[in-house]
CSV table of C-alpha atoms in Angstrom, one decimal:
chain,number,residue,atom,x,y,z
Z,1,UNK,CA,-162.8,-45.2,35.6
Z,2,UNK,CA,-161.3,-42.2,33.0
Z,3,UNK,CA,-159.8,-40.5,36.1
Z,4,UNK,CA,-157.3,-43.1,36.6
Z,5,UNK,CA,-155.5,-41.9,33.2
Z,6,UNK,CA,-155.2,-37.8,34.0
Z,7,UNK,CA,-152.0,-36.4,34.0
Z,8,UNK,CA,-152.0,-36.9,37.6
Z,9,UNK,CA,-151.4,-40.8,37.2
Z,10,UNK,CA,-148.1,-40.0,35.3
Z,11,UNK,CA,-146.8,-37.4,37.6
Z,12,UNK,CA,-147.4,-40.1,40.1
Z,13,UNK,CA,-145.5,-42.6,38.6
Z,14,UNK,CA,-142.2,-41.5,39.3
Z,15,UNK,CA,-143.0,-41.5,42.9
Z,16,UNK,CA,-144.5,-45.0,42.4
Z,17,UNK,CA,-141.1,-46.6,41.4
Z,18,UNK,CA,-139.8,-46.4,44.5
Z,19,UNK,CA,-142.3,-47.8,46.5
Z,20,UNK,CA,-142.8,-50.6,43.8
Z,21,UNK,CA,-140.0,-52.5,44.8
Z,22,UNK,CA,-141.6,-53.9,48.0
Z,23,UNK,CA,-144.5,-55.4,46.2
Z,24,UNK,CA,-143.5,-55.9,42.7
Z,25,UNK,CA,-141.1,-58.5,41.3
Z,26,UNK,CA,-137.8,-57.4,40.5
Z,27,UNK,CA,-136.7,-53.4,40.5
Z,28,UNK,CA,-133.7,-54.3,38.1
Z,29,UNK,CA,-133.8,-56.3,35.4
Z,30,UNK,CA,-130.0,-56.9,33.6
Z,31,UNK,CA,-130.2,-58.1,29.9
Z,32,UNK,CA,-127.6,-60.6,30.5
Z,33,UNK,CA,-126.1,-62.5,33.4
Z,34,UNK,CA,-122.5,-60.6,33.4
Z,35,UNK,CA,-124.4,-57.4,33.8
Z,36,UNK,CA,-126.4,-58.9,36.2
Z,37,UNK,CA,-123.3,-59.8,38.4
Z,38,UNK,CA,-122.2,-56.1,38.1
Z,39,UNK,CA,-126.2,-54.8,38.6
Z,40,UNK,CA,-126.6,-56.8,41.9
Z,41,UNK,CA,-123.3,-56.1,43.7
Z,42,UNK,CA,-124.9,-52.6,43.8
Z,43,UNK,CA,-128.7,-53.9,44.0
Z,44,UNK,CA,-127.7,-55.9,47.7
Z,45,UNK,CA,-129.3,-55.4,50.2
Z,46,UNK,CA,-131.6,-52.7,48.5
Z,47,UNK,CA,-133.7,-54.4,46.0
Z,48,UNK,CA,-133.7,-57.9,43.4
Z,49,UNK,CA,-132.0,-58.2,40.4
Z,50,UNK,CA,-133.1,-60.4,37.6
Z,51,UNK,CA,-131.3,-61.7,34.7
Z,52,UNK,CA,-133.9,-62.0,31.0
Z,53,UNK,CA,-131.0,-64.1,29.3
Z,54,UNK,CA,-131.8,-67.6,30.2
Z,55,UNK,CA,-129.0,-69.6,31.3
Z,56,UNK,CA,-127.3,-71.7,28.2
Z,57,UNK,CA,-128.7,-68.8,26.2
Z,58,UNK,CA,-126.6,-67.0,23.6
Z,59,UNK,CA,-127.6,-63.3,23.0
Z,60,UNK,CA,-127.0,-63.2,19.7
Z,61,UNK,CA,-130.2,-65.6,18.5
Z,62,UNK,CA,-132.9,-65.4,21.5
Z,63,UNK,CA,-136.5,-63.9,21.1
Z,64,UNK,CA,-138.4,-62.2,23.7
Z,65,UNK,CA,-141.0,-64.0,25.6
Z,66,UNK,CA,-144.6,-62.3,27.0
Z,67,UNK,CA,-143.0,-63.0,30.7
Z,68,UNK,CA,-139.7,-61.1,29.7
Z,69,UNK,CA,-141.9,-58.1,28.2
Z,70,UNK,CA,-143.9,-57.9,31.4
Z,71,UNK,CA,-140.6,-57.9,33.3
Z,72,UNK,CA,-139.5,-55.1,31.4
Z,73,UNK,CA,-142.3,-53.5,32.2
Z,74,UNK,CA,-142.5,-53.6,35.7
Z,75,UNK,CA,-138.5,-53.0,36.1
Z,76,UNK,CA,-137.8,-49.8,38.3
Z,77,UNK,CA,-134.4,-50.0,35.9
Z,78,UNK,CA,-133.4,-52.2,33.1
Z,79,UNK,CA,-129.7,-52.5,32.6
Z,80,UNK,CA,-128.2,-53.5,28.8
Z,81,UNK,CA,-124.9,-53.3,27.1
Z,82,UNK,CA,-127.5,-51.1,23.8
Z,83,UNK,CA,-129.3,-52.5,20.6
Z,84,UNK,CA,-125.7,-53.6,18.8
Z,85,UNK,CA,-125.3,-56.7,21.0
Z,86,UNK,CA,-129.1,-57.4,22.8
Z,87,UNK,CA,-131.0,-57.0,19.4
Z,88,UNK,CA,-134.0,-58.9,21.4
Z,89,UNK,CA,-134.6,-56.1,23.7
Z,90,UNK,CA,-133.9,-52.9,21.1
Z,91,UNK,CA,-137.6,-52.0,20.7
Z,92,UNK,CA,-138.7,-52.8,24.4
Z,93,UNK,CA,-135.7,-51.1,25.4
Z,94,UNK,CA,-136.4,-47.8,23.3
Z,95,UNK,CA,-140.0,-47.4,25.1
Z,96,UNK,CA,-138.1,-46.5,28.4
Z,97,UNK,CA,-137.8,-43.3,30.0
Z,98,UNK,CA,-133.4,-42.3,30.3
Z,99,UNK,CA,-134.6,-42.2,34.1
Z,100,UNK,CA,-135.0,-45.9,34.0
Z,101,UNK,CA,-132.8,-47.8,32.3
Z,102,UNK,CA,-128.6,-47.7,32.2
Z,103,UNK,CA,-127.2,-48.4,28.0
Z,104,UNK,CA,-123.3,-49.0,28.5
Z,105,UNK,CA,-122.6,-48.7,25.7
Z,106,UNK,CA,-123.7,-44.7,25.5
Z,107,UNK,CA,-122.0,-43.5,29.3
Z,108,UNK,CA,-120.0,-41.0,28.3
Z,109,UNK,CA,-117.0,-42.8,30.2
Z,110,UNK,CA,-117.0,-45.8,28.0
Z,111,UNK,CA,-117.2,-44.3,24.5
Z,112,UNK,CA,-113.2,-43.8,25.0
Z,113,UNK,CA,-112.8,-47.6,25.1
Z,114,UNK,CA,-114.3,-49.3,23.3
Z,115,UNK,CA,-112.6,-51.3,20.8
Z,116,UNK,CA,-113.1,-52.0,17.2
Z,117,UNK,CA,-115.2,-55.1,16.2
Z,118,UNK,CA,-113.7,-57.3,13.9
Z,119,UNK,CA,-114.3,-57.0,10.1
Z,120,UNK,CA,-117.0,-59.7,9.3
Z,121,UNK,CA,-114.5,-61.1,7.0
Z,122,UNK,CA,-115.9,-62.0,3.0
Z,123,UNK,CA,-114.0,-66.0,3.6
Z,124,UNK,CA,-116.0,-66.7,7.0
Z,125,UNK,CA,-119.3,-66.4,5.6
Z,126,UNK,CA,-118.8,-64.6,2.1
Z,127,UNK,CA,-122.4,-66.3,1.5
Z,128,UNK,CA,-124.2,-64.6,3.0
Z,129,UNK,CA,-123.8,-61.3,1.4
Z,130,UNK,CA,-124.1,-62.8,-2.2
Z,131,UNK,CA,-127.2,-61.1,-3.0
Z,132,UNK,CA,-125.9,-57.7,-1.6
Z,133,UNK,CA,-128.0,-57.7,0.8
Z,134,UNK,CA,-127.2,-57.5,4.9
Z,135,UNK,CA,-128.4,-59.6,7.0
Z,136,UNK,CA,-129.8,-58.6,10.4
Z,137,UNK,CA,-127.1,-60.3,12.2
Z,138,UNK,CA,-124.4,-58.0,10.3
Z,139,UNK,CA,-126.2,-54.9,11.7
Z,140,UNK,CA,-125.7,-56.1,15.0
Z,141,UNK,CA,-122.3,-56.9,14.8
Z,142,UNK,CA,-121.3,-53.4,13.8
Z,143,UNK,CA,-118.6,-51.6,14.3
Z,144,UNK,CA,-117.3,-51.7,18.0
Z,145,UNK,CA,-117.2,-54.8,19.9
Z,146,UNK,CA,-120.3,-54.7,22.2
Z,147,UNK,CA,-119.1,-57.8,24.6
Z,148,UNK,CA,-118.0,-54.7,27.4
Z,149,UNK,CA,-118.2,-56.8,30.6
Z,150,UNK,CA,-115.0,-58.5,29.5
Z,151,UNK,CA,-113.6,-55.5,30.2
Z,152,UNK,CA,-113.1,-54.7,33.9
Z,153,UNK,CA,-112.6,-50.7,33.8
Z,154,UNK,CA,-115.8,-50.5,31.7
Z,155,UNK,CA,-117.3,-53.1,34.3
Z,156,UNK,CA,-116.2,-50.2,37.1
Z,157,UNK,CA,-117.8,-47.7,35.3
Z,158,UNK,CA,-121.2,-49.3,34.5
Z,159,UNK,CA,-121.1,-50.3,38.7
Z,160,UNK,CA,-121.2,-46.6,38.8
Z,161,UNK,CA,-123.7,-45.7,36.7
Z,162,UNK,CA,-126.3,-48.6,38.4
Z,163,UNK,CA,-125.6,-47.3,42.0
Z,164,UNK,CA,-126.3,-43.1,39.9
Z,165,UNK,CA,-129.7,-44.5,39.3
Z,166,UNK,CA,-130.3,-46.5,42.3
Z,167,UNK,CA,-129.7,-43.3,44.1
Z,168,UNK,CA,-132.2,-41.5,41.9
Z,169,UNK,CA,-134.8,-43.9,42.2
Z,170,UNK,CA,-134.2,-45.2,45.9
Z,171,UNK,CA,-132.7,-42.1,48.0
Z,172,UNK,CA,-133.7,-43.7,51.2
Z,173,UNK,CA,-131.1,-46.5,50.4
Z,174,UNK,CA,-127.9,-44.0,49.9
Z,175,UNK,CA,-126.2,-45.5,52.9
Z,176,UNK,CA,-126.5,-48.8,51.1
Z,177,UNK,CA,-125.7,-48.3,47.6
Z,178,UNK,CA,-122.6,-46.1,48.6
Z,179,UNK,CA,-121.4,-48.6,50.3
Z,180,UNK,CA,-122.1,-51.5,48.3
Z,181,UNK,CA,-120.4,-49.2,45.5
Z,182,UNK,CA,-117.2,-48.7,47.4
Z,183,UNK,CA,-116.9,-52.5,48.5
Z,184,UNK,CA,-117.6,-53.7,44.8
Z,185,UNK,CA,-115.0,-51.5,43.5
Z,186,UNK,CA,-112.3,-52.6,46.3
Z,187,UNK,CA,-113.1,-56.3,45.5
Z,188,UNK,CA,-112.8,-55.6,41.7
Z,189,UNK,CA,-109.1,-53.7,41.6
Z,190,UNK,CA,-108.4,-56.7,43.9
Z,191,UNK,CA,-109.3,-59.6,42.0
Z,192,UNK,CA,-107.8,-58.0,38.3
Z,193,UNK,CA,-104.2,-57.8,40.2
Z,194,UNK,CA,-105.0,-61.6,41.5
Z,195,UNK,CA,-106.1,-62.3,37.8
Z,196,UNK,CA,-102.9,-60.1,36.3
Z,197,UNK,CA,-100.8,-62.1,38.0
Z,198,UNK,CA,-102.0,-65.4,37.0
Z,199,UNK,CA,-102.4,-64.7,33.4
Z,200,UNK,CA,-98.7,-62.5,33.1
Z,201,UNK,CA,-96.9,-65.9,32.4
Z,202,UNK,CA,-99.3,-66.6,29.3
Z,203,UNK,CA,-98.3,-63.8,27.6
Z,204,UNK,CA,-96.9,-64.5,24.4
Z,205,UNK,CA,-98.9,-67.8,23.7
Z,206,UNK,CA,-101.1,-68.3,20.5
Z,207,UNK,CA,-104.5,-69.7,20.8
Z,208,UNK,CA,-107.9,-69.5,18.7
Z,209,UNK,CA,-111.1,-68.7,19.9
Z,210,UNK,CA,-114.5,-69.9,19.1
Z,211,UNK,CA,-116.2,-66.3,18.5
Z,212,UNK,CA,-114.9,-62.5,18.6
Z,213,UNK,CA,-115.9,-61.9,21.8
Z,214,UNK,CA,-113.1,-61.6,24.0
Z,215,UNK,CA,-110.8,-58.3,23.1
Z,216,UNK,CA,-111.6,-56.2,26.5
Z,217,UNK,CA,-110.2,-59.3,28.3
Z,218,UNK,CA,-107.4,-59.7,26.4
Z,219,UNK,CA,-106.0,-56.5,25.9
Z,220,UNK,CA,-106.7,-55.7,29.5
Z,221,UNK,CA,-104.5,-58.5,30.7
Z,222,UNK,CA,-101.8,-58.8,27.8
Z,223,UNK,CA,-103.1,-62.0,25.9
Z,224,UNK,CA,-102.3,-63.1,22.4
Z,225,UNK,CA,-105.4,-64.4,20.1
Z,226,UNK,CA,-104.1,-65.6,17.3
Z,227,UNK,CA,-108.0,-64.9,15.8
Z,228,UNK,CA,-111.3,-66.4,15.5
Z,229,UNK,CA,-113.3,-68.9,13.8
Z,230,UNK,CA,-116.3,-66.5,13.4
Z,231,UNK,CA,-117.5,-63.4,14.0
Z,232,UNK,CA,-120.9,-64.2,14.5
Z,233,UNK,CA,-121.5,-67.4,16.4
Z,234,UNK,CA,-125.1,-68.3,14.5
Z,235,UNK,CA,-122.6,-68.5,10.9
Z,236,UNK,CA,-120.3,-71.5,10.5
Z,237,UNK,CA,-117.2,-70.2,9.6
Z,238,UNK,CA,-116.3,-71.1,5.8
Z,239,UNK,CA,-114.2,-73.7,4.9
Z,240,UNK,CA,-110.9,-71.7,3.7
Z,241,UNK,CA,-111.4,-69.7,6.8
Z,242,UNK,CA,-110.8,-73.2,8.5
Z,243,UNK,CA,-108.3,-74.3,6.2
Z,244,UNK,CA,-106.1,-71.0,7.2
Z,245,UNK,CA,-106.7,-71.9,11.2
Z,246,UNK,CA,-105.8,-75.9,10.6
Z,247,UNK,CA,-102.6,-74.6,8.5
Z,248,UNK,CA,-101.4,-72.7,11.7
Z,249,UNK,CA,-102.5,-75.2,14.5
Z,250,UNK,CA,-100.8,-78.1,12.4
Z,251,UNK,CA,-97.6,-75.4,12.4
Z,252,UNK,CA,-97.6,-75.4,16.3
Z,253,UNK,CA,-98.5,-71.6,16.2
Z,254,UNK,CA,-101.3,-72.3,18.9
Z,255,UNK,CA,-101.6,-73.8,22.2
Z,256,UNK,CA,-105.1,-73.8,22.4
Z,257,UNK,CA,-108.5,-73.6,20.3
Z,258,UNK,CA,-111.1,-72.9,22.8
Z,259,UNK,CA,-115.2,-73.5,22.6
Z,260,UNK,CA,-118.4,-72.3,24.7
Z,261,UNK,CA,-120.3,-74.1,26.7
Z,262,UNK,CA,-123.2,-71.7,24.6
Z,263,UNK,CA,-122.1,-73.3,21.0
Z,264,UNK,CA,-120.0,-76.5,21.3
Z,265,UNK,CA,-119.4,-76.6,17.6
Z,266,UNK,CA,-118.1,-79.7,16.1
Z,267,UNK,CA,-116.4,-77.6,13.6
Z,268,UNK,CA,-113.6,-76.4,16.5
Z,269,UNK,CA,-113.0,-80.4,17.3
Z,270,UNK,CA,-112.7,-81.2,13.5
Z,271,UNK,CA,-109.9,-78.7,13.1
Z,272,UNK,CA,-108.0,-79.3,16.0
Z,273,UNK,CA,-108.0,-83.2,15.6
Z,274,UNK,CA,-105.1,-84.9,14.7
Z,275,UNK,CA,-102.7,-81.8,15.9
Z,276,UNK,CA,-101.3,-81.4,19.5
Z,277,UNK,CA,-103.2,-78.8,20.2
Z,278,UNK,CA,-105.3,-78.3,23.4
Z,279,UNK,CA,-109.0,-77.6,23.5
Z,280,UNK,CA,-110.6,-75.3,26.4
Z,281,UNK,CA,-113.7,-73.7,27.1
Z,282,UNK,CA,-114.1,-70.0,27.7
Z,283,UNK,CA,-117.9,-69.2,29.0
Z,284,UNK,CA,-118.2,-65.5,28.3
Z,285,UNK,CA,-121.5,-65.2,30.3
Z,286,UNK,CA,-120.8,-67.0,33.3
Z,287,UNK,CA,-123.4,-69.5,33.2
Z,288,UNK,CA,-123.0,-71.5,36.3
Z,289,UNK,CA,-122.3,-68.3,38.9
Z,290,UNK,CA,-125.1,-67.6,41.0
Z,291,UNK,CA,-125.9,-63.3,41.1
Z,292,UNK,CA,-124.1,-61.6,44.3
Z,293,UNK,CA,-121.8,-59.6,46.0
Z,294,UNK,CA,-118.9,-60.8,44.5
Z,295,UNK,CA,-120.0,-62.9,41.5
Z,296,UNK,CA,-118.2,-60.7,39.0
Z,297,UNK,CA,-115.1,-61.1,40.8
Z,298,UNK,CA,-115.9,-64.7,40.5
Z,299,UNK,CA,-116.7,-64.2,36.3
Z,300,UNK,CA,-113.6,-62.7,36.2
Z,301,UNK,CA,-111.5,-65.3,38.4
Z,302,UNK,CA,-113.1,-68.3,36.3
Z,303,UNK,CA,-112.5,-67.2,32.6
Z,304,UNK,CA,-108.5,-66.6,33.9
Z,305,UNK,CA,-108.7,-70.1,35.4
Z,306,UNK,CA,-110.5,-70.9,31.6
Z,307,UNK,CA,-107.6,-69.3,29.5
Z,308,UNK,CA,-104.8,-70.5,31.9
Z,309,UNK,CA,-105.7,-74.4,32.3
Z,310,UNK,CA,-105.7,-74.5,28.6
Z,311,UNK,CA,-102.4,-72.6,27.8
Z,312,UNK,CA,-100.3,-74.0,30.8
Z,313,UNK,CA,-101.2,-77.6,29.7
Z,314,UNK,CA,-99.1,-79.5,31.8
């Protein structure tokens, strides 16, 4: 049976990718749900899209299961942000040929749009540096903010890249893929306009977010975050940081503090207690939204509603 492992097999594997769509599992595997929103809109009617990170889990502390590794191995196309965000995929993704993956952070059009990440403030978790060693989590919260799916502009560039890879893999579906990309771009432009109108009156209203995830969305729509409780949601903010936030809340500089469904930290409630500040929840992963043609637009709209319902108040 050794003939199975000849060079010919390697040459054929490219051709088999396209044909495997019909009889394997999902052809497109996205790392995180919002990445899946974009991918599923482009792949709609052509092939299935699946998401690795389960609902309710966090990209910051997930570990791949054997079934995940198998899904990745069988995928025609893997779409992810990059090793600084999905540390759990780093080893697996590095083995994929470029023809089989889209690394959003590395796209030429995305690089100029990257925002610097927040500094890992010493007062937030100085204890983790006491020994002078950097933890893995510091490594994965590198120079740039990697929550790239929260930028409508980067979402559009990601959609184009996914479209181009799928056209290479499935040339017979070019017409449908072209139509899907066109529809995605049109819907995104329309949603972007609606969200801009909804959030415009909230400019200048201060608030705190639970972790440093929303920079792209806030910059795009002109929102005014006063800061975050933590850079890395696995690390509880230090006493000094909490004292600073509470002082600002008491002085009425903030309208709202936001928690997240993936992390419901008692610390947010404790800091807001006894002040007039409202509590809201922002879901940066769109947990309750199903993958589909309009799911990314639903995600932007939901996030805008989550901001406005807390910031508008009465």
